[in-house]
Coordinates of C-alpha atoms and ligand atoms in Angstrom, one line a residue:
X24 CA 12.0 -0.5 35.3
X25 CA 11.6 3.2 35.0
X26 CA 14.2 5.6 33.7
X27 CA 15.7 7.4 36.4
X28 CA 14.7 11.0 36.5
X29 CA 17.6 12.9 37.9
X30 CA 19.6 11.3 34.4
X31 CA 19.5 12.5 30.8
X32 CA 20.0 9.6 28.8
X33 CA 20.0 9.4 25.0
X34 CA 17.1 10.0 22.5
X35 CA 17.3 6.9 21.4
X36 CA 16.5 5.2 25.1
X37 CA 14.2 8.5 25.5
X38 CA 11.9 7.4 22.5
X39 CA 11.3 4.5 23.8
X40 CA 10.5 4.9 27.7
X41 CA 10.4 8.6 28.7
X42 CA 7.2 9.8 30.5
X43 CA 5.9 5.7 30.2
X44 CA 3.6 5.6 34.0
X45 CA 2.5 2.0 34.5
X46 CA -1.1 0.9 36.4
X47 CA -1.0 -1.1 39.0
X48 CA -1.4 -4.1 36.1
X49 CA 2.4 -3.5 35.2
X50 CA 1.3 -3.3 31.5
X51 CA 4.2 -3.7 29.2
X52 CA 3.0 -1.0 26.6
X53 CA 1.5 1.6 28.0
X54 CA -2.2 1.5 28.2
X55 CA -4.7 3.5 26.3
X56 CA -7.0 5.7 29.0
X57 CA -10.1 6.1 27.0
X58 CA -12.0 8.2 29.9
X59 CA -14.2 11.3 29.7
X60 CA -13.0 11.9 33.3
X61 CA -12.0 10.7 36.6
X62 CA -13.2 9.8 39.8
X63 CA -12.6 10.4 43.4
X64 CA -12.5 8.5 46.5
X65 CA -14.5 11.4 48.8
X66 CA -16.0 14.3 48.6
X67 CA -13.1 15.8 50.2
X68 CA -10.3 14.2 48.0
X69 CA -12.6 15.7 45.2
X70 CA -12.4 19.5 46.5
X71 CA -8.6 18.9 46.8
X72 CA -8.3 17.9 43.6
X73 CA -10.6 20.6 42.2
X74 CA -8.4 23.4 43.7
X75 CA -5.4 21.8 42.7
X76 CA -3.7 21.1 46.2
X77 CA -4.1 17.5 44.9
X78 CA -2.2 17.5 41.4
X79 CA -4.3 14.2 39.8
X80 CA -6.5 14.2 36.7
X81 CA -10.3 15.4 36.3
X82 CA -11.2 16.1 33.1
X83 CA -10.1 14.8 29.7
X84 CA -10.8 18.0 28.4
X85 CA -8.1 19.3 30.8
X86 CA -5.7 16.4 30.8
X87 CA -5.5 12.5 30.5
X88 CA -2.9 10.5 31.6
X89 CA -2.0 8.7 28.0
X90 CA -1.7 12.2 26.7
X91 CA 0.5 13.1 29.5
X92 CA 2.6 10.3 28.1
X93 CA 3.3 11.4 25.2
X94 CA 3.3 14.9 26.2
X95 CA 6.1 14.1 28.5
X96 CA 7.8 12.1 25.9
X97 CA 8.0 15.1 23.5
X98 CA 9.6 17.0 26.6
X99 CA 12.6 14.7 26.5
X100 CA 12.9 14.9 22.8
X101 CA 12.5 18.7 22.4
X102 CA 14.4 19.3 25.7
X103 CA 11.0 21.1 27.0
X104 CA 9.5 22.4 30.7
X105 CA 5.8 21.8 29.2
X106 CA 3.7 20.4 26.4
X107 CA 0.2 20.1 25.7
X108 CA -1.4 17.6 22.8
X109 CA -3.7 18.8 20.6
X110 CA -6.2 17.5 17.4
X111 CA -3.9 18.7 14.9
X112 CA -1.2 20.6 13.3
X113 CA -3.7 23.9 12.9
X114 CA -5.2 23.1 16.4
X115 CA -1.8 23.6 17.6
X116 CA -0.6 27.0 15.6
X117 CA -3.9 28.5 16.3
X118 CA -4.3 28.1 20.0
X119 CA -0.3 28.9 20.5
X120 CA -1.4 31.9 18.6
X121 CA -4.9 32.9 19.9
X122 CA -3.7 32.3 23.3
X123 CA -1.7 35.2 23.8
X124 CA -2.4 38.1 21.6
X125 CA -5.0 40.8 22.3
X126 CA -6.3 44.3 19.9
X127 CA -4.0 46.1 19.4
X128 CA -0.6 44.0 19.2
X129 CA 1.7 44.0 16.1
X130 CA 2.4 40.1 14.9
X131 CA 4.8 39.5 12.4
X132 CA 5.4 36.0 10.4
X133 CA 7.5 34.8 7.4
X134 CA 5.5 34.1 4.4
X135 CA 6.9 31.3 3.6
X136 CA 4.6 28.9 5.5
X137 CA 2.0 26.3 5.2
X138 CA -1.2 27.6 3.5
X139 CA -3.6 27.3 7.0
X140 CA -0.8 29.0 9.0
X141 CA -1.3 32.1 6.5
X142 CA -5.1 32.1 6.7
X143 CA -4.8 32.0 10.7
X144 CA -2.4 34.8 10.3
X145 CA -3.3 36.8 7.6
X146 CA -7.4 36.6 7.9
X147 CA -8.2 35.7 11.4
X148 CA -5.7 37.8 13.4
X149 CA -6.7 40.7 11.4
X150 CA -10.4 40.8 12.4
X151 CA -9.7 40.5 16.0
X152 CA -8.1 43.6 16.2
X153 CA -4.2 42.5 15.7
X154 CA -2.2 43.9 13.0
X155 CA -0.1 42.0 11.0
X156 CA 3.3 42.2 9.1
X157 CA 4.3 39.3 6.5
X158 CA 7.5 39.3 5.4
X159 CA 10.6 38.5 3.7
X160 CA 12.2 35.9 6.5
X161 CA 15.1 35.0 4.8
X162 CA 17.1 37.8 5.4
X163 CA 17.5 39.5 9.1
X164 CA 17.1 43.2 8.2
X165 CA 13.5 42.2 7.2
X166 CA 13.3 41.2 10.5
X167 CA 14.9 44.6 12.0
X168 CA 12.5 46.7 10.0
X169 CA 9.3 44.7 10.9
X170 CA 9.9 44.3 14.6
X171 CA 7.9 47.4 16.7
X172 CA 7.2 48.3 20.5
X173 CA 4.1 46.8 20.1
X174 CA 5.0 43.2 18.5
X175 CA 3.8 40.8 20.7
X176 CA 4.3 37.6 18.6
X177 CA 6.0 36.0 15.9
X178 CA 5.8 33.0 13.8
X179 CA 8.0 31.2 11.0
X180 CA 8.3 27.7 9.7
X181 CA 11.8 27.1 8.9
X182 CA 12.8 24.9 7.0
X183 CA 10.1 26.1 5.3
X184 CA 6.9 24.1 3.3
X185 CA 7.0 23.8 0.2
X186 CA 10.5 25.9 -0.6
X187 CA 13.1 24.7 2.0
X188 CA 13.6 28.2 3.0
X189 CA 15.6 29.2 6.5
X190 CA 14.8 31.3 8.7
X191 CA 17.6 32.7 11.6
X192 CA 16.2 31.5 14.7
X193 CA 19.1 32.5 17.1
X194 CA 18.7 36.1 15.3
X195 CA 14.9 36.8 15.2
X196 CA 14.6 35.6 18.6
X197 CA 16.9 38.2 19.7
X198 CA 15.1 41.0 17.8
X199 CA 12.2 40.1 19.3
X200 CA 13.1 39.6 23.0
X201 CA 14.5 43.4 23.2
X202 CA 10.6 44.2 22.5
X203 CA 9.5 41.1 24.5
X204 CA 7.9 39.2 21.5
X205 CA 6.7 35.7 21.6
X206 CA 8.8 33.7 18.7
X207 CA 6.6 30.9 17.7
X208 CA 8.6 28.2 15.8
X209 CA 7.1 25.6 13.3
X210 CA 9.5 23.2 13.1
X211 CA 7.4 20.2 11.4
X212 CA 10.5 20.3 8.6
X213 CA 13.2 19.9 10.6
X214 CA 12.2 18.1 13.2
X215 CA 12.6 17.5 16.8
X216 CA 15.8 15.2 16.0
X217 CA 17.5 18.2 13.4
X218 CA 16.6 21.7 15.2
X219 CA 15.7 22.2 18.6
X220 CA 14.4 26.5 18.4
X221 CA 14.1 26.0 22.3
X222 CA 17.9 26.2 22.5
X223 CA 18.6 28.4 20.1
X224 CA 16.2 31.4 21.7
X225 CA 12.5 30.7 20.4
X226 CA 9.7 30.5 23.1
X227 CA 7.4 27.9 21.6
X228 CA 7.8 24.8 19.2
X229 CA 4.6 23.6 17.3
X230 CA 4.3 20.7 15.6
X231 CA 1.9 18.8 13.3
X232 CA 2.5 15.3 14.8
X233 CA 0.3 14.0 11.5
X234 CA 3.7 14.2 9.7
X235 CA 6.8 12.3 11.2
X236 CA 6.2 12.3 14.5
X237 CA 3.0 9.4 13.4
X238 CA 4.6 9.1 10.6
X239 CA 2.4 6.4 9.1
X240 CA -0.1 8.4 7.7
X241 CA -2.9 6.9 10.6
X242 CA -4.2 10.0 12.4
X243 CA -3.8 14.1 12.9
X244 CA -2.3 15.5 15.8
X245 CA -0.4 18.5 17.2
X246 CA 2.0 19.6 19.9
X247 CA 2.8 22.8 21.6
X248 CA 6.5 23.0 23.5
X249 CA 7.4 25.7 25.4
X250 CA 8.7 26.8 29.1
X251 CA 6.4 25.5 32.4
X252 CA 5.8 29.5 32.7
X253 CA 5.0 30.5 29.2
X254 CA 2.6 27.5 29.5
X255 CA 0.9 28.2 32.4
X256 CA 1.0 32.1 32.1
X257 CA -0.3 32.0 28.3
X258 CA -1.8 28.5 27.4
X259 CA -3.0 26.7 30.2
X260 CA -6.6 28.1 30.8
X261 CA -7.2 29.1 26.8
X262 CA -6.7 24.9 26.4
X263 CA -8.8 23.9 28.9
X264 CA -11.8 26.2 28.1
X265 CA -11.8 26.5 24.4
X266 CA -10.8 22.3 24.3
X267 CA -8.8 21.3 21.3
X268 CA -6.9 18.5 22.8
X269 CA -6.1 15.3 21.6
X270 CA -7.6 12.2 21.7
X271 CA -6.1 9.5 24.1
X272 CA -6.2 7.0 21.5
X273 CA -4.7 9.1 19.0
X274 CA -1.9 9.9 21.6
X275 CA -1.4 6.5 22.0
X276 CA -0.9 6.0 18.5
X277 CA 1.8 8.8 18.5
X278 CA 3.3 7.4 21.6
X279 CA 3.8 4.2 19.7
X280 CA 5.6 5.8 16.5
X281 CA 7.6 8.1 18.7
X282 CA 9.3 4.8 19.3
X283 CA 11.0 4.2 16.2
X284 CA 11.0 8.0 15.3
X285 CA 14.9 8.4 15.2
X286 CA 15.4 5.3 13.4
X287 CA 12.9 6.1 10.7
X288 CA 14.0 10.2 10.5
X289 CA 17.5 9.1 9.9
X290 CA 17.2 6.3 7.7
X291 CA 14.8 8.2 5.2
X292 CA 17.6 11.3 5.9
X293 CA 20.1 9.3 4.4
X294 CA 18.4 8.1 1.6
X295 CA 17.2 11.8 0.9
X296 CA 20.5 12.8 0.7
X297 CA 21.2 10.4 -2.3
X298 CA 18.3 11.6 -4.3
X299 CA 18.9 14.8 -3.7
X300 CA 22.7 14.6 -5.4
X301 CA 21.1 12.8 -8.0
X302 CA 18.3 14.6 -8.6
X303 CA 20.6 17.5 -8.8
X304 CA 22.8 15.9 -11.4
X305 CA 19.8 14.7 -13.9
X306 CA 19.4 17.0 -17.1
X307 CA 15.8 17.3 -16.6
X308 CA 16.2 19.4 -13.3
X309 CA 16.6 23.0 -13.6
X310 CA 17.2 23.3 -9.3
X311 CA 17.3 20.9 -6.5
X312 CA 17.1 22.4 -2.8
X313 CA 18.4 20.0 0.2
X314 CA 19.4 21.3 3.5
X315 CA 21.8 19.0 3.2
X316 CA 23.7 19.8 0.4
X317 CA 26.3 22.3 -0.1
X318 CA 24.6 24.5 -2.4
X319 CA 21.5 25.2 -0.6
X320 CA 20.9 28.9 -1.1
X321 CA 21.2 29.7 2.9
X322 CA 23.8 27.3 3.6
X323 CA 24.8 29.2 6.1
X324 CA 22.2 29.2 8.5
X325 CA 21.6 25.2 7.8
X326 CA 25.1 24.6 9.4
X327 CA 24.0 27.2 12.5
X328 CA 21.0 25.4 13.1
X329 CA 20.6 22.0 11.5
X330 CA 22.2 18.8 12.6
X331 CA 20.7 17.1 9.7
X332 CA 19.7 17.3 6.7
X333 CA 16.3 16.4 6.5
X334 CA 13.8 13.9 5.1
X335 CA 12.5 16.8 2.2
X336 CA 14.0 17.1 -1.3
X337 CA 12.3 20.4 -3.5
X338 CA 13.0 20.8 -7.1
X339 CA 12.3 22.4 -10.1
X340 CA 11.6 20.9 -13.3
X341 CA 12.8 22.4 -16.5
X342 CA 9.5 21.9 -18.4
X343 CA 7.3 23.4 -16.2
X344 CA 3.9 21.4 -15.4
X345 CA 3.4 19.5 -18.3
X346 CA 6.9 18.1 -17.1
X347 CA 6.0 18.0 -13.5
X348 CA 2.9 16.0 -14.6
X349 CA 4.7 13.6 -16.6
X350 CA 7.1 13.3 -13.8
X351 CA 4.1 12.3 -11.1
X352 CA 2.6 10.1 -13.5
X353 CA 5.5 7.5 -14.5
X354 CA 6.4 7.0 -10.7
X355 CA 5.6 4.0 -9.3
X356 CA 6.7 4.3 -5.9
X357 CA 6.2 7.5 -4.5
X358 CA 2.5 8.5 -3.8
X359 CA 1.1 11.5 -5.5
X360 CA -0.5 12.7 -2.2
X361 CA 0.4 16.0 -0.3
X362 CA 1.3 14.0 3.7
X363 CA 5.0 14.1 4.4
X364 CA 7.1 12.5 7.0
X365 CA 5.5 9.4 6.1
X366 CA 7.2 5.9 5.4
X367 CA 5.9 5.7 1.9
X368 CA 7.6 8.4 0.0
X369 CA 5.2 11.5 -1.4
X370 CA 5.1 13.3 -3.9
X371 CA 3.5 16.7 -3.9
X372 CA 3.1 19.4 -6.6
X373 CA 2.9 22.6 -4.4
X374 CA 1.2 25.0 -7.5
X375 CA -1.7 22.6 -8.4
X376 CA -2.7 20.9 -4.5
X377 CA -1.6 22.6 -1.3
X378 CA -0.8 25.6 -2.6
X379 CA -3.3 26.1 -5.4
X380 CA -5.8 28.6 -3.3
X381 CA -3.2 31.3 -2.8
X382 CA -3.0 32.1 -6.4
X383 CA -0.1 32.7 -9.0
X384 CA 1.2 36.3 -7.3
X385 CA 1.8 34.9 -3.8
X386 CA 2.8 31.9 -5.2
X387 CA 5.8 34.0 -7.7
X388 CA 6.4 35.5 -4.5
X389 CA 7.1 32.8 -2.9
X390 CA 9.2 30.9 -5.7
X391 CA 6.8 27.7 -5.9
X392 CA 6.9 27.6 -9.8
X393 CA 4.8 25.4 -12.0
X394 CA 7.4 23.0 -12.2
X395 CA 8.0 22.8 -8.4
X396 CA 7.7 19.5 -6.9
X397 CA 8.0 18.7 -3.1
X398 CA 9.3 14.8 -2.3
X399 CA 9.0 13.2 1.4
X400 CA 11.4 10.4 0.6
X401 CA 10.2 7.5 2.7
X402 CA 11.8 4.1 3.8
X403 CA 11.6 2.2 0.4
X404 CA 14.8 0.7 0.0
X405 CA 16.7 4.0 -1.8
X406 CA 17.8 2.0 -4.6
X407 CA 14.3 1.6 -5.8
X408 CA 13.6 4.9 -5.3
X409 CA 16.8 6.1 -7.4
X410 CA 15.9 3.9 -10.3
X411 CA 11.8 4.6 -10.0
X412 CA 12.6 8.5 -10.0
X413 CA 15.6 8.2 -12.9
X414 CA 13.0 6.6 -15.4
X415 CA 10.1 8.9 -14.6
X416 CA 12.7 12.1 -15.0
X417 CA 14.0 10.5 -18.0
X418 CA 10.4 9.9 -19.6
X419 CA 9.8 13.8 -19.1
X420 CA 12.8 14.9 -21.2
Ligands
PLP30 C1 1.0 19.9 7.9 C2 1.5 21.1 8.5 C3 0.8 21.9 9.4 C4 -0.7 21.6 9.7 O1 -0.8 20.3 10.4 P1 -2.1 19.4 10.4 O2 -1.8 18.3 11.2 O3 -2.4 19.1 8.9 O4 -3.2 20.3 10.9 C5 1.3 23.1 9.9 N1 2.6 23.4 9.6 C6 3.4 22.7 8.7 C7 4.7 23.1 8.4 C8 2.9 21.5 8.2 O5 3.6 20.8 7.3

C-alpha cells in the first residue's frame, strides 16, 4: 500500500514509507535508479518534458527518482515544501549559500560552527564581493547590532559543534525578516527528530546526512530544506548548473537508515543522558555540557527549542591534554575518530583534529580548551559504555 497523502501520520510510520514510489515490478524496498538520464517515448513527449509541461525526469544531474525518495522522505520528517540531495554536508552549506547572495550583501554567522562552514564563510564569501560579520550567537543583542539594511543571509549551527552552544532561532529569524534576510540553519546537532528551525521562523535547514541521518559511518551526503518558493526562486537552477547532487546509490543508502533513524536517535539519547550525569559527577571532570541537563549554560533556549536532548556529550577535563590523551587512550569502546551520529560511539578531541587549523585565539574564543573532548554516544549497550568511560576517567586522575 501507499500512505495516503491527504494524512499526516507519525514519524515513526513516516520513516519507514514516506515518498517510497514503486515500478511497475512492485519491489518491496525501493529500487536503486542508477541512470545518467532518462528516456522518452517521442520526439514530442521529449519537447514536453524539456519545457516542463510534462513534470517527469531527464537528467540525473537535475533529478533522479531514488533521490526524490529520499528527498521526499526528509520533507515528512522536517515538515518541508522542498528538498534537494546533495554529495555532502559542505556541498549542502555552500550551495544554500552561494545560491543566493550577490556583491555587495552583508552575511552574518555565529562563530561557533564547524571548521568548513567558517572557511566558506569567512574566506570564500569575502572574495566574491560579500561582507561578512561573525559573531557572538549566543546572546540576541549580538544579533540586533550585526543585522543591517543590506544583510541578505544568515547562518548558525545550533546546538553547536564542538561546544553545545544555542542559538535563538525564533529570535534571529525575526531580526532578520524585518530586513528580509535568509536564516540558514545547521541543524546536524539537533536533529530533524529534536528541532525543526522551519517552525520556529528559519528559511532553510541544511544537513550533513554523513552523520545520523546514515548514521553508520558508510557514505557523505547532504540535504537542503526549505519552502517550494525559496527553492525554486533561490536554488533550483544554481543545483542544476553548478551539479553537486547526490548519488542515487548513496541516496539509497540514506533512504535505508532513515528507517530506523528515530529508533537509533532516541535510544543513543537516552543513553547520552546517563553519561552525561555521570560524567558530570566524576572528579576528573572540570565541566560537562548536555542539552539535556539542567545546568546547560543556555538552558533556556534548550527548553524553547529542543524536544530532546541529544545524542552529544562535551566536557572538559581537569588536566588539560595530557589528561584528555590519557582519557582517549584507555577507552575501549568508543572510537577516537572525529564522525558523529554514528552507532559506534566517538570520541573526538576538538583542539588537536577538527579544530586544530583555526589555531589557539579562535579556538580561546570559542571555549574548546585543551582538555575539551566531544563524545557521540552510540548504541553500545550504556552499561558498557558507563563502566569503559569510569575506568579510563579514573586512569587520568
Ligand atoms: C559534519 C558537519 C558538516 C559537514 O558535513 P560533511 O558531510 O562532512 O561535508 C557541516 N556542519 C556540521 C555541524 C557538521 O557536523
Amino acid at each position: 500500500m501507499t500512505l495516503n497523502p491527504h494524512r499526516k501520520y507519525r514519524t515513526a510510520t513516516e520513516m519507514v514509507h514516506a515518498g517510497a514510489q514503486r515500478s511497475p515490478y512492485g519491489e518491496v524496498c525501493e529500487a536503486i535508479y542508477l541512470t545518467q538520464g532518462f528516456t522518452y517515448p517521442s520526439a514530442e513527449a521529449a519537447e514536453r518534458r524539456f519545457d516542463g509541461e510534462d513534470p517527469g525526469f531527464v537528467y540525473s544531474r537535475y533529478a533522479n527518482p531514488t533521490t526524490d525518495m529520499f528527498e521526499k522522505r526528509m520533507c515528512a520528517l522536517e515538515g518541508a515544501e522542498s528538498a534537494r540531495a546533495l554529495a555532502s554536508g559542505m556541498a549542502a552549506v555552500s550551495t544554500a549559500i552561494l545560491c543566493f547572495v550577490k556583491a555587495g550583501d552583508h552575511f552574518v554567522a555565529a562563530r561557533s560552527m564547524f571548521g568548513s562552514c567558517r572557511y566558506i564563510i569567512e574566506k570564500v564569501l569575502p572574495r566574491y564581493g560579500v561582507e561578512v560579520s561573525i559573531i557572538d550567537g549566543r546572546k540576541i543583542e549580538n544579533w540586533e547590532k550585526a543585522i543591517r539594511p543590506n544583510t541578505r543571509g544568515i547562518f548558525f549551527e545550533t546546538p553547536a559543534n564542538p561546544t553545545l552552544e544555542m542559538v535563538d532561532i525564533k529570535a534571529v529569524s525575526e531580526l532578520a525578516h524585518k530586513v528580509g534576510a535568509t536564516v540558514i540553519v545547521d541543524n546536524v546537532f539537533a536533529t530533524p527528530l529534536y528541532q525543526k528551525p522551519l517552525e520556529l521562523g528559519a528559511d532553510v535547514v541544511v544537513y550533513s546526512t554523513t552523520k545520523h541521518i546514515d548514521g553508520h559511518g558508510r557514505c557523505l551526503g547532504g540535504m537542503i530544506l526549505s519552502s517550494e518558493e525559496w527553492m525554486t526562486e533561490n536554488l533550483q537552477d544554481f543545483f542544476r548548473h553548478t551539479g553537486p547532487g547526490m548519488s542515487p546509490y548513496v541516496a539509497w543508502l540514506m533512504l535505508k537508515s532513515l528507517e530506523t533513524l528515530p529508533l537509533r536517535v532516541e535510544e543513543m539519547t537516552r543513553s547520552a543522558a546517563k553519561l552525561a550525569d555521570f560524567i558530570s559527577g566524576h572528579k576528573a571532570v572540570a565541566k560537562c555540557i548536555y542539552p539535556g541537563r539542567d545546568d546547560h549554560p543556555q538552558r533556556d533556549i534548550v527548553k524553547k527549542q529542543m524536544t530532546g536532548g541529544s545524542t552529544m556529550i562535551a566536557f572538559e577535563l581537569k588536566g588539560g591534554k595530557k589528561a584528555a590523551f590519557s582519557f582517549c587512550n584507555h577507552l575501549t569502546i568508543p572510537l577516537i575518530s572525529n564522525n558523529l551520529g554514528d552507532t559506534r560511539s566517538i570520541m573526538t578531541h576538538p583542539a588537536t583534529t577538527t579544530h586544530q587549523s583555526i589555531g589557539p585565539e579562535a579556538r580561546a574564543e570559542l571555549g574548546i580548551s585543551d582538555g575539551l573532548l566531544r563524545f557521540s554516544v552510540g548504541l553500545e549497550d550504556v552499561d558498557d559504555l558507563l563502566e569503559d568511560v569510569e575506568q579510563a576517567l579514573n586512569a587520568t586522575l
